């Protein structure tokens, strides 16, 4: 992730030439805010899968999803820390996580038997996000550039 950030910061001025765009710092804050949100959603999803597996007696699988949730939260925190204090990043990620957990619990009617609803919605995206952090950052960088061009 650090390697990608260095590469992105180095290439950013060339991407912003001839456009009235926010500062590099503001641009990166927006990109990383989206990256942080992406990983927070995945952390919540992995928490639900872990819980469902634990309740069904499949503790080994649940442990793996606990690890994925922890890793996703770490990525969310690192991303949220761009342009924010660590304390504020912690508050932002915690609030997002609470929001996502509440939303997902409602989606499955607080019943692990309905976990397939979350699987359909989040499994592939979160698998992709955990396997390729650089692709996630590239995706959100492109999205932010597109948004700015449309303004």
PDB file of C-alpha atoms in Angstrom:
ATOM      1  CA  UNK A   1       0.000   0.000   0.000  1.00  0.00           C
ATOM      2  CA  UNK A   2       2.804   2.419   0.870  1.00  0.00           C
ATOM      3  CA  UNK A   3       4.469   1.752  -2.507  1.00  0.00           C
ATOM      4  CA  UNK A   4       1.224   2.590  -4.292  1.00  0.00           C
ATOM      5  CA  UNK A   5       0.762   5.826  -2.317  1.00  0.00           C
ATOM      6  CA  UNK A   6       4.283   6.940  -3.225  1.00  0.00           C
ATOM      7  CA  UNK A   7       3.650   6.136  -6.893  1.00  0.00           C
ATOM      8  CA  UNK A   8       0.301   7.889  -6.846  1.00  0.00           C
ATOM      9  CA  UNK A   9       1.653  11.025  -5.168  1.00  0.00           C
ATOM     10  CA  UNK A  10       4.465  11.150  -7.744  1.00  0.00           C
ATOM     11  CA  UNK A  11       2.059  10.819 -10.695  1.00  0.00           C
ATOM     12  CA  UNK A  12      -0.666  13.073  -9.318  1.00  0.00           C
ATOM     13  CA  UNK A  13       0.664  16.420 -10.618  1.00  0.00           C
ATOM     14  CA  UNK A  14       0.714  15.113 -14.186  1.00  0.00           C
ATOM     15  CA  UNK A  15      -2.861  13.862 -13.823  1.00  0.00           C
ATOM     16  CA  UNK A  16      -4.013  17.263 -12.601  1.00  0.00           C
ATOM     17  CA  UNK A  17      -2.339  19.434 -15.270  1.00  0.00           C
ATOM     18  CA  UNK A  18      -4.600  21.954 -17.036  1.00  0.00           C
ATOM     19  CA  UNK A  19      -7.557  21.391 -14.726  1.00  0.00           C
ATOM     20  CA  UNK A  20      -8.912  23.494 -11.901  1.00  0.00           C
ATOM     21  CA  UNK A  21      -8.822  20.829  -9.263  1.00  0.00           C
ATOM     22  CA  UNK A  22      -8.392  20.811  -5.528  1.00  0.00           C
ATOM     23  CA  UNK A  23      -4.909  20.551  -4.110  1.00  0.00           C
ATOM     24  CA  UNK A  24      -3.074  17.241  -4.300  1.00  0.00           C
ATOM     25  CA  UNK A  25      -3.658  16.864  -0.567  1.00  0.00           C
ATOM     26  CA  UNK A  26      -7.415  17.436  -0.858  1.00  0.00           C
ATOM     27  CA  UNK A  27      -7.625  15.118  -3.851  1.00  0.00           C
ATOM     28  CA  UNK A  28      -5.822  12.339  -1.963  1.00  0.00           C
ATOM     29  CA  UNK A  29      -8.025  12.874   1.076  1.00  0.00           C
ATOM     30  CA  UNK A  30     -11.107  12.336  -1.101  1.00  0.00           C
ATOM     31  CA  UNK A  31      -9.656   9.235  -2.745  1.00  0.00           C
ATOM     32  CA  UNK A  32      -8.536   7.719   0.525  1.00  0.00           C
ATOM     33  CA  UNK A  33     -11.857   8.554   2.174  1.00  0.00           C
ATOM     34  CA  UNK A  34     -13.544   6.340  -0.431  1.00  0.00           C
ATOM     35  CA  UNK A  35     -10.915   3.635   0.026  1.00  0.00           C
ATOM     36  CA  UNK A  36     -11.498   3.760   3.770  1.00  0.00           C
ATOM     37  CA  UNK A  37     -15.241   3.409   3.307  1.00  0.00           C
ATOM     38  CA  UNK A  38     -14.748   0.433   0.967  1.00  0.00           C
ATOM     39  CA  UNK A  39     -12.662  -1.411   3.547  1.00  0.00           C
ATOM     40  CA  UNK A  40     -15.025  -0.520   6.386  1.00  0.00           C
ATOM     41  CA  UNK A  41     -17.896  -2.137   4.475  1.00  0.00           C
ATOM     42  CA  UNK A  42     -15.760  -5.243   3.981  1.00  0.00           C
ATOM     43  CA  UNK A  43     -14.802  -5.334   7.659  1.00  0.00           C
ATOM     44  CA  UNK A  44     -18.480  -5.307   8.635  1.00  0.00           C
ATOM     45  CA  UNK A  45     -19.308  -7.987   6.065  1.00  0.00           C
ATOM     46  CA  UNK A  46     -16.474 -10.221   7.281  1.00  0.00           C
ATOM     47  CA  UNK A  47     -17.707  -9.783  10.869  1.00  0.00           C
ATOM     48  CA  UNK A  48     -21.121 -11.098   9.864  1.00  0.00           C
ATOM     49  CA  UNK A  49     -19.659 -14.074   8.007  1.00  0.00           C
ATOM     50  CA  UNK A  50     -17.411 -14.884  10.962  1.00  0.00           C
ATOM     51  CA  UNK A  51     -20.350 -14.758  13.346  1.00  0.00           C
ATOM     52  CA  UNK A  52     -22.500 -16.936  11.076  1.00  0.00           C
ATOM     53  CA  UNK A  53     -19.740 -19.539  10.821  1.00  0.00           C
ATOM     54  CA  UNK A  54     -19.106 -19.496  14.567  1.00  0.00           C
ATOM     55  CA  UNK A  55     -22.804 -19.985  15.332  1.00  0.00           C
ATOM     56  CA  UNK A  56     -22.936 -22.905  12.898  1.00  0.00           C
ATOM     57  CA  UNK A  57     -19.935 -24.518  14.617  1.00  0.00           C
ATOM     58  CA  UNK A  58     -17.416 -23.817  11.864  1.00  0.00           C
ATOM     59  CA  UNK A  59     -14.913 -21.985  14.069  1.00  0.00           C
ATOM     60  CA  UNK A  60     -11.946 -22.424  11.695  1.00  0.00           C
ATOM     61  CA  UNK A  61     -13.693 -20.525   8.917  1.00  0.00           C
ATOM     62  CA  UNK A  62     -14.895 -17.950  11.400  1.00  0.00           C
ATOM     63  CA  UNK A  63     -11.348 -17.326  12.573  1.00  0.00           C
ATOM     64  CA  UNK A  64     -10.207 -16.666   8.992  1.00  0.00           C
ATOM     65  CA  UNK A  65     -13.001 -14.125   8.538  1.00  0.00           C
ATOM     66  CA  UNK A  66     -12.062 -12.491  11.860  1.00  0.00           C
ATOM     67  CA  UNK A  67      -8.548 -12.055  10.467  1.00  0.00           C
ATOM     68  CA  UNK A  68      -9.931 -10.591   7.227  1.00  0.00           C
ATOM     69  CA  UNK A  69     -12.125  -8.211   9.203  1.00  0.00           C
ATOM     70  CA  UNK A  70      -9.142  -7.043  11.268  1.00  0.00           C
ATOM     71  CA  UNK A  71      -7.066  -6.530   8.121  1.00  0.00           C
ATOM     72  CA  UNK A  72      -9.870  -4.628   6.393  1.00  0.00           C
ATOM     73  CA  UNK A  73     -10.203  -2.392   9.465  1.00  0.00           C
ATOM     74  CA  UNK A  74      -6.466  -1.755   9.414  1.00  0.00           C
ATOM     75  CA  UNK A  75      -6.702  -0.686   5.752  1.00  0.00           C
ATOM     76  CA  UNK A  76      -9.713   1.467   6.583  1.00  0.00           C
ATOM     77  CA  UNK A  77      -7.812   3.179   9.398  1.00  0.00           C
ATOM     78  CA  UNK A  78      -4.700   3.776   7.304  1.00  0.00           C
ATOM     79  CA  UNK A  79      -6.783   5.244   4.507  1.00  0.00           C
ATOM     80  CA  UNK A  80      -8.909   7.374   6.822  1.00  0.00           C
ATOM     81  CA  UNK A  81      -5.743   8.816   8.373  1.00  0.00           C
ATOM     82  CA  UNK A  82      -4.849  10.632   5.144  1.00  0.00           C
ATOM     83  CA  UNK A  83      -5.727  14.256   5.830  1.00  0.00           C
ATOM     84  CA  UNK A  84      -7.048  13.560   9.340  1.00  0.00           C
ATOM     85  CA  UNK A  85      -5.588  13.102  12.780  1.00  0.00           C
ATOM     86  CA  UNK A  86      -5.373   9.498  13.979  1.00  0.00           C
ATOM     87  CA  UNK A  87      -8.012  10.288  16.607  1.00  0.00           C
ATOM     88  CA  UNK A  88     -10.434  11.642  14.016  1.00  0.00           C
ATOM     89  CA  UNK A  89      -9.717   8.726  11.672  1.00  0.00           C
ATOM     90  CA  UNK A  90     -10.585   6.325  14.501  1.00  0.00           C
ATOM     91  CA  UNK A  91     -13.870   8.150  15.130  1.00  0.00           C
ATOM     92  CA  UNK A  92     -14.753   8.151  11.424  1.00  0.00           C
ATOM     93  CA  UNK A  93     -14.014   4.453  10.937  1.00  0.00           C
ATOM     94  CA  UNK A  94     -15.867   3.512  14.127  1.00  0.00           C
ATOM     95  CA  UNK A  95     -18.935   5.502  13.064  1.00  0.00           C
ATOM     96  CA  UNK A  96     -18.875   3.977   9.580  1.00  0.00           C
ATOM     97  CA  UNK A  97     -18.484   0.474  10.994  1.00  0.00           C
ATOM     98  CA  UNK A  98     -21.438   0.953  13.347  1.00  0.00           C
ATOM     99  CA  UNK A  99     -23.536   2.259  10.462  1.00  0.00           C
ATOM    100  CA  UNK A 100     -22.610  -0.672   8.206  1.00  0.00           C
ATOM    101  CA  UNK A 101     -23.202  -3.283  10.916  1.00  0.00           C
ATOM    102  CA  UNK A 102     -26.634  -1.804  11.661  1.00  0.00           C
ATOM    103  CA  UNK A 103     -27.513  -1.690   7.973  1.00  0.00           C
ATOM    104  CA  UNK A 104     -26.363  -5.251   7.289  1.00  0.00           C
ATOM    105  CA  UNK A 105     -28.196  -6.589  10.351  1.00  0.00           C
ATOM    106  CA  UNK A 106     -31.414  -5.056   9.006  1.00  0.00           C
ATOM    107  CA  UNK A 107     -30.743  -6.501   5.544  1.00  0.00           C
ATOM    108  CA  UNK A 108     -30.617 -10.032   6.914  1.00  0.00           C
ATOM    109  CA  UNK A 109     -33.378  -9.411   9.460  1.00  0.00           C
ATOM    110  CA  UNK A 110     -30.874 -10.170  12.252  1.00  0.00           C
ATOM    111  CA  UNK A 111     -30.861 -13.818  11.158  1.00  0.00           C
ATOM    112  CA  UNK A 112     -27.650 -15.608  10.147  1.00  0.00           C
ATOM    113  CA  UNK A 113     -29.735 -17.956   8.013  1.00  0.00           C
ATOM    114  CA  UNK A 114     -30.093 -14.993   5.634  1.00  0.00           C
ATOM    115  CA  UNK A 115     -26.343 -14.403   5.274  1.00  0.00           C
ATOM    116  CA  UNK A 116     -26.563 -15.249   1.566  1.00  0.00           C
ATOM    117  CA  UNK A 117     -28.108 -11.792   1.057  1.00  0.00           C
ATOM    118  CA  UNK A 118     -24.848 -10.228   2.233  1.00  0.00           C
ATOM    119  CA  UNK A 119     -22.779 -12.759   0.286  1.00  0.00           C
ATOM    120  CA  UNK A 120     -24.461 -11.775  -2.966  1.00  0.00           C
ATOM    121  CA  UNK A 121     -23.955  -8.095  -2.256  1.00  0.00           C
ATOM    122  CA  UNK A 122     -20.421  -8.071  -0.805  1.00  0.00           C
ATOM    123  CA  UNK A 123     -18.474 -11.317  -1.305  1.00  0.00           C
ATOM    124  CA  UNK A 124     -16.900 -10.698  -4.721  1.00  0.00           C
ATOM    125  CA  UNK A 125     -16.205  -7.009  -4.120  1.00  0.00           C
ATOM    126  CA  UNK A 126     -14.600  -7.634  -0.735  1.00  0.00           C
ATOM    127  CA  UNK A 127     -12.609 -10.585  -2.054  1.00  0.00           C
ATOM    128  CA  UNK A 128     -11.269  -8.314  -4.816  1.00  0.00           C
ATOM    129  CA  UNK A 129     -10.514  -5.520  -2.330  1.00  0.00           C
ATOM    130  CA  UNK A 130      -8.568  -7.797  -0.011  1.00  0.00           C
ATOM    131  CA  UNK A 131      -6.591  -9.386  -2.826  1.00  0.00           C
ATOM    132  CA  UNK A 132      -5.599  -6.183  -4.620  1.00  0.00           C
ATOM    133  CA  UNK A 133      -5.252  -3.048  -2.493  1.00  0.00           C
ATOM    134  CA  UNK A 134      -3.552  -1.183  -5.334  1.00  0.00           C
ATOM    135  CA  UNK A 135      -6.499  -1.884  -7.638  1.00  0.00           C
ATOM    136  CA  UNK A 136      -8.873  -0.468  -5.015  1.00  0.00           C
ATOM    137  CA  UNK A 137      -6.848   2.727  -4.787  1.00  0.00           C
ATOM    138  CA  UNK A 138      -6.579   2.937  -8.558  1.00  0.00           C
ATOM    139  CA  UNK A 139     -10.347   2.453  -8.881  1.00  0.00           C
ATOM    140  CA  UNK A 140     -11.146   5.257  -6.446  1.00  0.00           C
ATOM    141  CA  UNK A 141      -8.504   7.548  -7.974  1.00  0.00           C
ATOM    142  CA  UNK A 142     -10.108   7.080 -11.381  1.00  0.00           C
ATOM    143  CA  UNK A 143     -13.591   7.642  -9.932  1.00  0.00           C
ATOM    144  CA  UNK A 144     -12.480  10.866  -8.269  1.00  0.00           C
ATOM    145  CA  UNK A 145     -10.821  12.110 -11.469  1.00  0.00           C
ATOM    146  CA  UNK A 146     -14.034  11.359 -13.389  1.00  0.00           C
ATOM    147  CA  UNK A 147     -16.106  13.182 -10.785  1.00  0.00           C
ATOM    148  CA  UNK A 148     -13.872  16.227 -11.030  1.00  0.00           C
ATOM    149  CA  UNK A 149     -14.004  16.269 -14.825  1.00  0.00           C
ATOM    150  CA  UNK A 150     -17.800  16.279 -14.690  1.00  0.00           C
ATOM    151  CA  UNK A 151     -17.894  19.375 -12.485  1.00  0.00           C
TER     152      UNK A 151
END
